[in-house]
Coordinates of C-alpha atoms in Angstrom, one line a residue:
X1 CA -8.4 -31.7 -32.0
X2 CA -11.1 -30.0 -34.0
X3 CA -13.4 -27.1 -33.3
X4 CA -16.4 -29.5 -33.2
X5 CA -15.3 -31.7 -30.3
X6 CA -13.4 -31.6 -27.1
X7 CA -11.4 -34.5 -25.6
X8 CA -12.3 -35.5 -22.0
X9 CA -10.3 -38.7 -21.8
X10 CA -8.7 -41.4 -23.9
X11 CA -11.1 -42.2 -26.6
X12 CA -13.9 -39.9 -25.3
X13 CA -15.1 -36.6 -26.7
X14 CA -17.7 -34.1 -25.4
X15 CA -19.5 -31.7 -27.6
X16 CA -18.7 -28.2 -26.8
X17 CA -21.1 -25.4 -26.2
X18 CA -22.7 -24.6 -29.6
X19 CA -21.7 -20.9 -29.3
X20 CA -18.1 -22.0 -29.6
X21 CA -18.8 -22.8 -33.3
X22 CA -21.3 -20.0 -33.7
X23 CA -24.4 -22.1 -34.1
X24 CA -27.3 -23.4 -32.0
X25 CA -28.0 -27.0 -30.9
X26 CA -30.8 -28.8 -32.6
X27 CA -34.1 -27.6 -31.2
X28 CA -32.4 -24.8 -29.2
X29 CA -33.3 -21.1 -29.5
X30 CA -31.3 -18.1 -28.5
X31 CA -33.7 -17.5 -25.6
X32 CA -32.8 -20.9 -24.1
X33 CA -29.2 -19.8 -23.4
X34 CA -28.2 -18.4 -20.1
X35 CA -28.6 -14.6 -19.9
X36 CA -25.1 -13.1 -19.7
X37 CA -23.2 -16.2 -18.7
X38 CA -20.2 -14.2 -17.6
X39 CA -22.3 -12.4 -15.0
X40 CA -23.5 -15.8 -13.6
X41 CA -19.9 -16.9 -13.3
X42 CA -18.9 -13.6 -11.7
X43 CA -21.6 -13.9 -9.0
X44 CA -20.5 -17.5 -8.3
X45 CA -16.9 -16.4 -7.9
X46 CA -18.0 -13.6 -5.5
X47 CA -20.3 -15.9 -3.5
X48 CA -17.6 -18.5 -3.1
X49 CA -15.0 -16.0 -2.0
X50 CA -17.3 -14.2 0.4
X51 CA -18.1 -17.5 2.1
X52 CA -14.5 -18.5 2.4
X53 CA -13.6 -18.4 6.1
X54 CA -9.9 -17.7 5.6
X55 CA -10.7 -14.7 3.4
X56 CA -13.1 -13.2 5.9
X57 CA -10.6 -13.7 8.7
X58 CA -7.8 -12.1 6.6
X59 CA -10.1 -9.1 5.8
X60 CA -11.2 -8.7 9.4
X61 CA -7.6 -8.8 10.7
X62 CA -6.4 -6.3 8.1
X63 CA -9.2 -3.9 9.1
X64 CA -8.2 -4.2 12.7
X65 CA -4.6 -3.5 11.8
X66 CA -5.6 -0.4 9.9
X67 CA -7.7 0.8 12.8
X68 CA -4.9 0.1 15.3
X69 CA -2.4 1.9 13.1
X70 CA -4.5 5.1 12.9
X71 CA -5.3 5.0 16.6
X72 CA -1.7 4.5 17.5
X73 CA -0.6 7.4 15.3
X74 CA -3.2 9.6 16.9
X75 CA -2.1 8.6 20.4
X76 CA 1.5 9.2 19.7
X77 CA 0.8 12.6 18.1
X78 CA -1.2 13.7 21.2
X79 CA 0.8 12.1 23.9
X80 CA 3.9 14.3 23.8
X81 CA 6.8 14.4 26.4
X82 CA 7.1 16.2 29.7
X83 CA 10.4 16.9 31.3
X84 CA 11.3 18.1 34.8
X85 CA 14.5 20.1 35.1
X86 CA 16.2 20.9 38.5
X87 CA 17.8 24.4 38.6
X88 CA 19.3 26.6 41.3
X89 CA 18.6 30.2 40.3
X90 CA 16.8 32.6 38.0
X91 CA 19.0 32.0 35.0
X92 CA 18.2 28.3 35.1
X93 CA 14.5 29.0 35.4
X94 CA 14.7 31.4 32.5
X95 CA 16.3 28.8 30.3
X96 CA 13.7 26.2 31.2
X97 CA 10.9 28.6 30.5
X98 CA 12.3 29.4 27.1
X99 CA 12.7 25.6 26.4
X100 CA 9.0 25.1 27.3
X101 CA 8.0 27.8 24.8
X102 CA 10.3 26.2 22.1
X103 CA 8.8 22.7 22.8
X104 CA 5.3 24.0 22.4
X105 CA 6.0 26.1 19.3
X106 CA 4.6 25.2 15.9
X107 CA 2.2 22.6 17.3
X108 CA 4.9 20.8 19.3
X109 CA 4.0 18.7 22.3
X110 CA 7.1 18.8 24.5
X111 CA 6.8 20.6 27.8
X112 CA 9.4 21.6 30.4
X113 CA 9.0 22.4 34.1
X114 CA 11.6 23.7 36.5
X115 CA 12.2 22.5 40.0
X116 CA 14.2 25.2 42.0
X117 CA 16.6 24.1 44.7
X118 CA 19.0 26.0 46.9
X119 CA 22.2 24.2 45.8
X120 CA 23.8 22.1 43.1
X121 CA 23.8 19.1 45.5
X122 CA 20.1 19.4 46.2
X123 CA 19.4 19.6 42.4
X124 CA 21.5 16.4 41.8
X125 CA 19.7 14.7 44.7
X126 CA 16.4 15.3 42.9
X127 CA 17.8 13.6 39.8
X128 CA 19.2 10.8 41.8
X129 CA 15.8 10.1 43.5
X130 CA 14.0 10.3 40.1
X131 CA 12.1 13.5 41.1
X132 CA 13.7 15.4 38.1
X133 CA 14.8 14.1 34.7
X134 CA 17.9 16.3 34.6
X135 CA 19.7 19.1 36.5
X136 CA 20.7 22.2 34.6
X137 CA 23.6 23.8 36.6
X138 CA 25.7 26.8 36.0
X139 CA 29.4 26.4 36.9
X140 CA 31.5 29.1 38.5
X141 CA 33.5 29.7 35.3
X142 CA 30.3 30.4 33.4
X143 CA 29.8 27.0 31.7
X144 CA 26.6 25.0 32.1
X145 CA 26.1 21.3 32.7
X146 CA 23.1 19.0 32.1
X147 CA 23.2 16.0 34.4
X148 CA 20.9 13.0 34.1
X149 CA 20.6 9.8 36.2
X150 CA 21.3 7.2 33.5
X151 CA 20.9 9.2 30.3
X152 CA 20.0 12.5 28.9
X153 CA 17.2 12.3 26.3
X154 CA 18.4 13.7 23.0
X155 CA 15.2 15.7 22.5
X156 CA 15.6 17.3 25.9
X157 CA 19.2 18.1 25.3
X158 CA 18.6 19.6 21.9
X159 CA 15.8 22.0 23.1
X160 CA 17.7 23.0 26.3
X161 CA 20.8 23.7 24.2
X162 CA 18.9 26.0 21.8
X163 CA 17.2 27.8 24.7
X164 CA 20.5 28.3 26.6
X165 CA 22.1 29.8 23.5
X166 CA 19.2 32.2 23.1
X167 CA 19.3 33.2 26.8
X168 CA 23.1 33.8 26.8
X169 CA 22.8 35.7 23.5
X170 CA 20.1 38.0 25.0
X171 CA 22.1 38.5 28.2
X172 CA 25.4 39.4 26.4
X173 CA 23.6 41.6 24.0
X174 CA 22.0 43.6 26.8
X175 CA 25.4 43.9 28.5
X176 CA 26.8 45.4 25.3
X177 CA 23.9 47.9 25.0
X178 CA 22.2 46.2 22.0
X179 CA 19.8 43.4 21.3
X180 CA 20.1 39.8 20.1
X181 CA 18.1 40.7 17.0
X182 CA 20.7 43.3 16.0
X183 CA 23.5 40.9 16.6
X184 CA 21.9 38.2 14.5
X185 CA 20.7 40.6 11.7
X186 CA 21.5 39.1 8.3
X187 CA 22.0 35.6 9.6
X188 CA 18.5 34.2 8.8
X189 CA 18.7 30.9 6.9
X190 CA 15.7 29.4 5.2
X191 CA 15.3 26.0 3.6
X192 CA 13.6 25.0 0.4
X193 CA 13.3 22.0 -1.9
X194 CA 13.0 22.0 -5.7
X195 CA 10.3 19.3 -5.5
X196 CA 7.8 19.1 -2.6
X197 CA 8.8 19.4 1.1
X198 CA 10.2 17.1 3.7
X199 CA 6.9 16.3 5.4
X200 CA 5.3 15.5 2.1
X201 CA 8.2 13.2 1.1
X202 CA 7.9 11.4 4.4
X203 CA 4.2 11.0 3.9
X204 CA 4.8 9.8 0.3
X205 CA 7.2 7.1 1.6
X206 CA 4.6 5.8 4.1
X207 CA 1.7 5.9 1.6
X208 CA 4.0 4.3 -1.0
X209 CA 4.6 1.4 1.3
X210 CA 0.9 1.0 2.0
X211 CA 0.0 1.2 -1.7
X212 CA 2.7 -1.4 -2.5
X213 CA 1.6 -3.8 0.3
X214 CA -2.1 -3.6 -0.7
X215 CA -1.4 -4.2 -4.3
X216 CA 0.9 -7.1 -3.5
X217 CA -1.5 -8.9 -1.2
X218 CA -4.6 -8.3 -3.4
X219 CA -2.8 -9.4 -6.6
X220 CA -1.7 -12.6 -4.9
X221 CA -4.8 -13.4 -2.9
X222 CA -7.3 -12.8 -5.7
X223 CA -4.9 -13.9 -8.5
X224 CA -4.2 -17.2 -6.9
X225 CA -8.0 -17.6 -6.3
X226 CA -8.5 -17.3 -10.1
X227 CA -5.7 -19.8 -10.9
X228 CA -6.8 -22.3 -8.3
X229 CA -10.4 -22.1 -9.4
X230 CA -9.5 -22.9 -13.0
X231 CA -7.2 -25.7 -12.0
X232 CA -9.8 -27.3 -9.7
X233 CA -12.5 -27.1 -12.4
X234 CA -10.1 -28.6 -14.9
X235 CA -8.9 -31.3 -12.6
X236 CA -12.4 -32.3 -11.5
X237 CA -13.6 -32.0 -15.1
X238 CA -16.3 -29.6 -14.0
X239 CA -15.3 -27.4 -16.8
X240 CA -16.4 -30.0 -19.3
X241 CA -19.9 -29.8 -17.8
X242 CA -19.9 -26.1 -17.8
X243 CA -18.7 -26.0 -21.4
X244 CA -22.0 -27.7 -22.5
X245 CA -24.0 -24.9 -20.9
X246 CA -22.0 -21.7 -21.5
X247 CA -19.2 -20.6 -23.8
X248 CA -15.7 -21.3 -22.5
X249 CA -14.6 -17.7 -22.9
X250 CA -17.4 -16.6 -20.5
X251 CA -15.8 -18.7 -17.8
X252 CA -12.7 -16.6 -18.2
X253 CA -14.5 -13.3 -18.3
X254 CA -16.6 -14.2 -15.3
X255 CA -13.7 -15.3 -13.1
X256 CA -11.6 -12.2 -14.0
X257 CA -14.5 -9.9 -13.4
X258 CA -15.7 -11.5 -10.2
X259 CA -12.3 -11.5 -8.5
X260 CA -11.6 -8.0 -9.8
X261 CA -14.7 -6.7 -8.2
X262 CA -13.9 -8.4 -4.9
X263 CA -10.4 -6.9 -4.9
X264 CA -11.8 -3.4 -5.6
X265 CA -14.4 -3.7 -2.9
X266 CA -11.8 -4.9 -0.4
X267 CA -9.5 -2.0 -1.2
X268 CA -12.4 0.5 -1.0
X269 CA -13.3 -1.1 2.4
X270 CA -9.8 -0.6 3.7
X271 CA -9.6 3.0 2.5
X272 CA -13.0 3.8 3.9
X273 CA -12.1 2.3 7.3
X274 CA -8.9 4.3 7.4
X275 CA -10.7 7.6 6.5
X276 CA -13.4 6.9 9.2
X277 CA -10.7 6.2 11.8
X278 CA -8.8 9.4 10.9
X279 CA -12.0 11.4 11.3
X280 CA -12.9 9.8 14.7
X281 CA -9.4 10.4 16.0
X282 CA -9.3 14.0 14.9
X283 CA -6.3 13.4 12.5
X284 CA -8.3 13.8 9.3
X285 CA -6.0 16.6 8.1
X286 CA -3.5 13.9 7.3
X287 CA -5.8 12.5 4.6
X288 CA -6.2 15.7 2.7
X289 CA -3.2 15.2 0.4
X290 CA -3.7 11.4 0.3
X291 CA -7.3 11.1 -1.0
X292 CA -6.5 12.2 -4.6
X293 CA -3.6 9.8 -5.0
X294 CA -5.7 7.1 -3.3
X295 CA -8.4 7.5 -5.9
X296 CA -5.9 7.3 -8.7
X297 CA -4.5 4.2 -7.0
X298 CA -7.9 2.4 -7.2
X299 CA -8.2 3.3 -10.9
X300 CA -4.6 2.1 -11.7
X301 CA -5.2 -1.0 -9.6
X302 CA -8.2 -1.9 -11.7
X303 CA -6.3 -1.8 -14.9
X304 CA -3.2 -3.5 -13.4
X305 CA -5.2 -6.3 -11.8
X306 CA -7.1 -7.0 -15.1
X307 CA -3.7 -7.7 -16.6
X308 CA -2.6 -10.0 -13.8
X309 CA -6.0 -11.7 -13.6
X310 CA -5.8 -12.7 -17.3
X311 CA -2.3 -14.1 -16.7
X312 CA -3.4 -16.0 -13.6
X313 CA -6.3 -17.5 -15.5
X314 CA -3.9 -18.7 -18.3
X315 CA -1.6 -20.2 -15.7
X316 CA -4.5 -22.1 -14.2
X317 CA -5.6 -23.4 -17.6
X318 CA -2.0 -24.6 -18.4
X319 CA -1.7 -26.5 -15.1
X320 CA -3.1 -30.0 -14.5
X321 CA -3.0 -29.7 -10.7
X322 CA -2.5 -27.0 -8.0
X323 CA 1.1 -28.0 -7.5
X324 CA 1.9 -27.0 -11.1
X325 CA 1.3 -23.4 -10.2
X326 CA 4.3 -23.2 -7.9
X327 CA 6.7 -23.5 -10.9
X328 CA 4.7 -21.7 -13.6
X329 CA 3.8 -18.6 -11.6
X330 CA 7.3 -17.2 -11.5
X331 CA 6.8 -14.6 -14.3
X332 CA 3.7 -13.3 -12.7
X333 CA 5.2 -13.2 -9.2
X334 CA 8.2 -11.4 -10.6
X335 CA 6.0 -8.7 -12.0
X336 CA 4.1 -8.4 -8.7
X337 CA 7.4 -8.2 -6.8
X338 CA 8.7 -5.6 -9.2
X339 CA 5.7 -3.4 -8.4
X340 CA 6.2 -4.0 -4.7
X341 CA 9.9 -3.0 -4.7
X342 CA 9.3 0.0 -7.1
X343 CA 6.7 1.3 -4.8
X344 CA 8.9 1.0 -1.7
X345 CA 12.3 2.0 -3.0
X346 CA 12.3 3.6 -6.5
X347 CA 13.2 7.2 -6.7
X348 CA 13.9 9.8 -9.4
X349 CA 14.0 8.8 -13.1
X350 CA 13.5 5.1 -12.2
X351 CA 10.2 5.9 -10.6
X352 CA 9.2 8.1 -13.5
X353 CA 9.9 5.3 -16.0
X354 CA 8.2 2.7 -13.9
X355 CA 5.0 4.9 -13.7
X356 CA 4.4 4.2 -17.4
X357 CA 5.0 0.4 -17.3
X358 CA 1.7 -1.5 -17.1
X359 CA 1.1 -3.2 -13.7
X360 CA 4.1 -1.5 -12.1
X361 CA 2.4 1.8 -12.9
X362 CA -0.5 0.8 -10.6
X363 CA 1.8 1.7 -7.7
X364 CA 4.4 4.0 -9.2
X365 CA 2.1 6.6 -10.7
X366 CA 0.0 7.3 -7.6
X367 CA 3.2 7.6 -5.6
X368 CA 4.6 10.1 -8.1
X369 CA 1.4 12.1 -7.9
X370 CA 1.7 12.3 -4.1
X371 CA 5.4 13.0 -4.0
X372 CA 5.9 15.5 -6.8
X373 CA 4.3 17.5 -9.6
X374 CA 2.9 15.3 -12.4
X375 CA 1.7 16.7 -15.7
X376 CA -2.1 16.1 -16.3
X377 CA -1.4 14.0 -19.4
X378 CA 1.0 11.6 -17.7
X379 CA -1.6 9.6 -15.7
X380 CA -3.9 9.4 -18.8
X381 CA -1.0 8.1 -20.9
X382 CA -0.1 5.5 -18.3
X383 CA -3.8 4.4 -18.0
X384 CA -4.0 4.2 -21.8
X385 CA -0.9 1.9 -21.9
X386 CA -2.4 -0.2 -19.1
X387 CA -5.7 -0.5 -20.8
X388 CA -4.2 -1.5 -24.2
X389 CA -2.1 -4.1 -22.4
X390 CA -5.1 -5.4 -20.4
X391 CA -7.3 -5.8 -23.5
X392 CA -4.4 -7.5 -25.5
X393 CA -3.6 -9.9 -22.7
X394 CA -7.3 -10.7 -22.1
X395 CA -7.7 -11.5 -25.8
X396 CA -4.6 -13.6 -25.8
X397 CA -5.6 -15.2 -22.5
X398 CA -9.0 -16.1 -24.0
X399 CA -7.4 -17.9 -26.9
X400 CA -5.0 -19.9 -24.6
X401 CA -7.7 -20.5 -22.1
X402 CA -10.1 -22.0 -24.7
X403 CA -7.3 -24.3 -26.0
X404 CA -5.8 -25.4 -22.7
X405 CA -8.6 -25.6 -20.2
X406 CA -10.1 -28.8 -21.7
X407 CA -6.8 -30.6 -22.0
X408 CA -6.2 -33.4 -19.5
X409 CA -3.0 -35.1 -18.6
X410 CA 0.1 -33.2 -17.7
X411 CA 0.8 -29.5 -17.5
X412 CA 1.1 -27.6 -20.8
X413 CA 3.6 -24.9 -21.7
X414 CA 2.4 -21.7 -23.2
X415 CA 3.9 -22.5 -26.6
X416 CA 2.2 -25.9 -26.7
X417 CA -1.2 -24.4 -25.7
X418 CA -1.0 -21.8 -28.5
X419 CA -0.3 -24.5 -31.0
X420 CA -3.3 -26.6 -30.0
X421 CA -6.3 -26.6 -32.3
X422 CA -9.5 -25.1 -30.8

């Protein structure tokens, strides 16, 4: 096939757009051409996607899930637990009072209340009737027993045990003419981590799962939209009509740009909804350490998706029908799954290495920035690698796209498409 004609069927050729060969059609001036054809294609892609009912339903359901998750987290944080403990004397009341102070300390939301009875039997009857959660009883030999009806909640037992030890220590110290502080002097034990803290690591794990899930769903939904759009236009020979009006490469640029913009807008919508819900529920302090990494995630997602979008467009141009995508999309799906699993499970040096690999870095680098200290040059280097890869694949994709999208018949392999003449 030559650069001056395009095959549309056996024995038929259609003249390509004159810009493909660098010239103008007879009687045509440059002002007759569409202004920025890629922009027209992009707007068409956005319009079609926005009118897609399934896309709107998916977006709406996801927004509801985000709102529900934030509200549920706020509810669980504020709800707390309240326990009723049956006791028989002042020592028991003192232990329960200390437990209540411990449960409320450091912003805790566990409270304890004592129910005083005149005997052990009366205390156990309260538990049996469900009027008390447990009974805290002191035996004659000086030991204590916590009795529940069917179970003793682990949280209740832990706090009561700590409070009982503190009470007994104070009592014994007073009997010895000293204080518990003097007896425990030199026993203070502090914890520290070389990188971050426990709460930050837990938050990083949760946010890592969210980043990975969002990247996975957006890469598949909008990537498949690009591939299916290319296949449908090729199968219905609409591309042959479009090729007479605009350059073929502008079809590729427009599809990539349009779906990339839609993906970015959708992610920004999800993030904005989450931040709004956090503010309305009074839990906005959770977002303080997440916002910077979320901004980096959007930037890395942009570069990563440009790479995937080029690959999806090439896969669509190689296929002859939508069913062909199921077998040819394995490499792209493997890359997307790699980003998903790295974001959820990678740790240590594996995560560091993954944060510099294009596409995978879209998830790995923002997680590293949330979970540990990252040198200022590292995100810039990772973005540079992703940008170089995106430009290279877009240029390669353009060449393959121009050669393959006009070919009818069966599906093409990448090697065969590259060998085709333009």
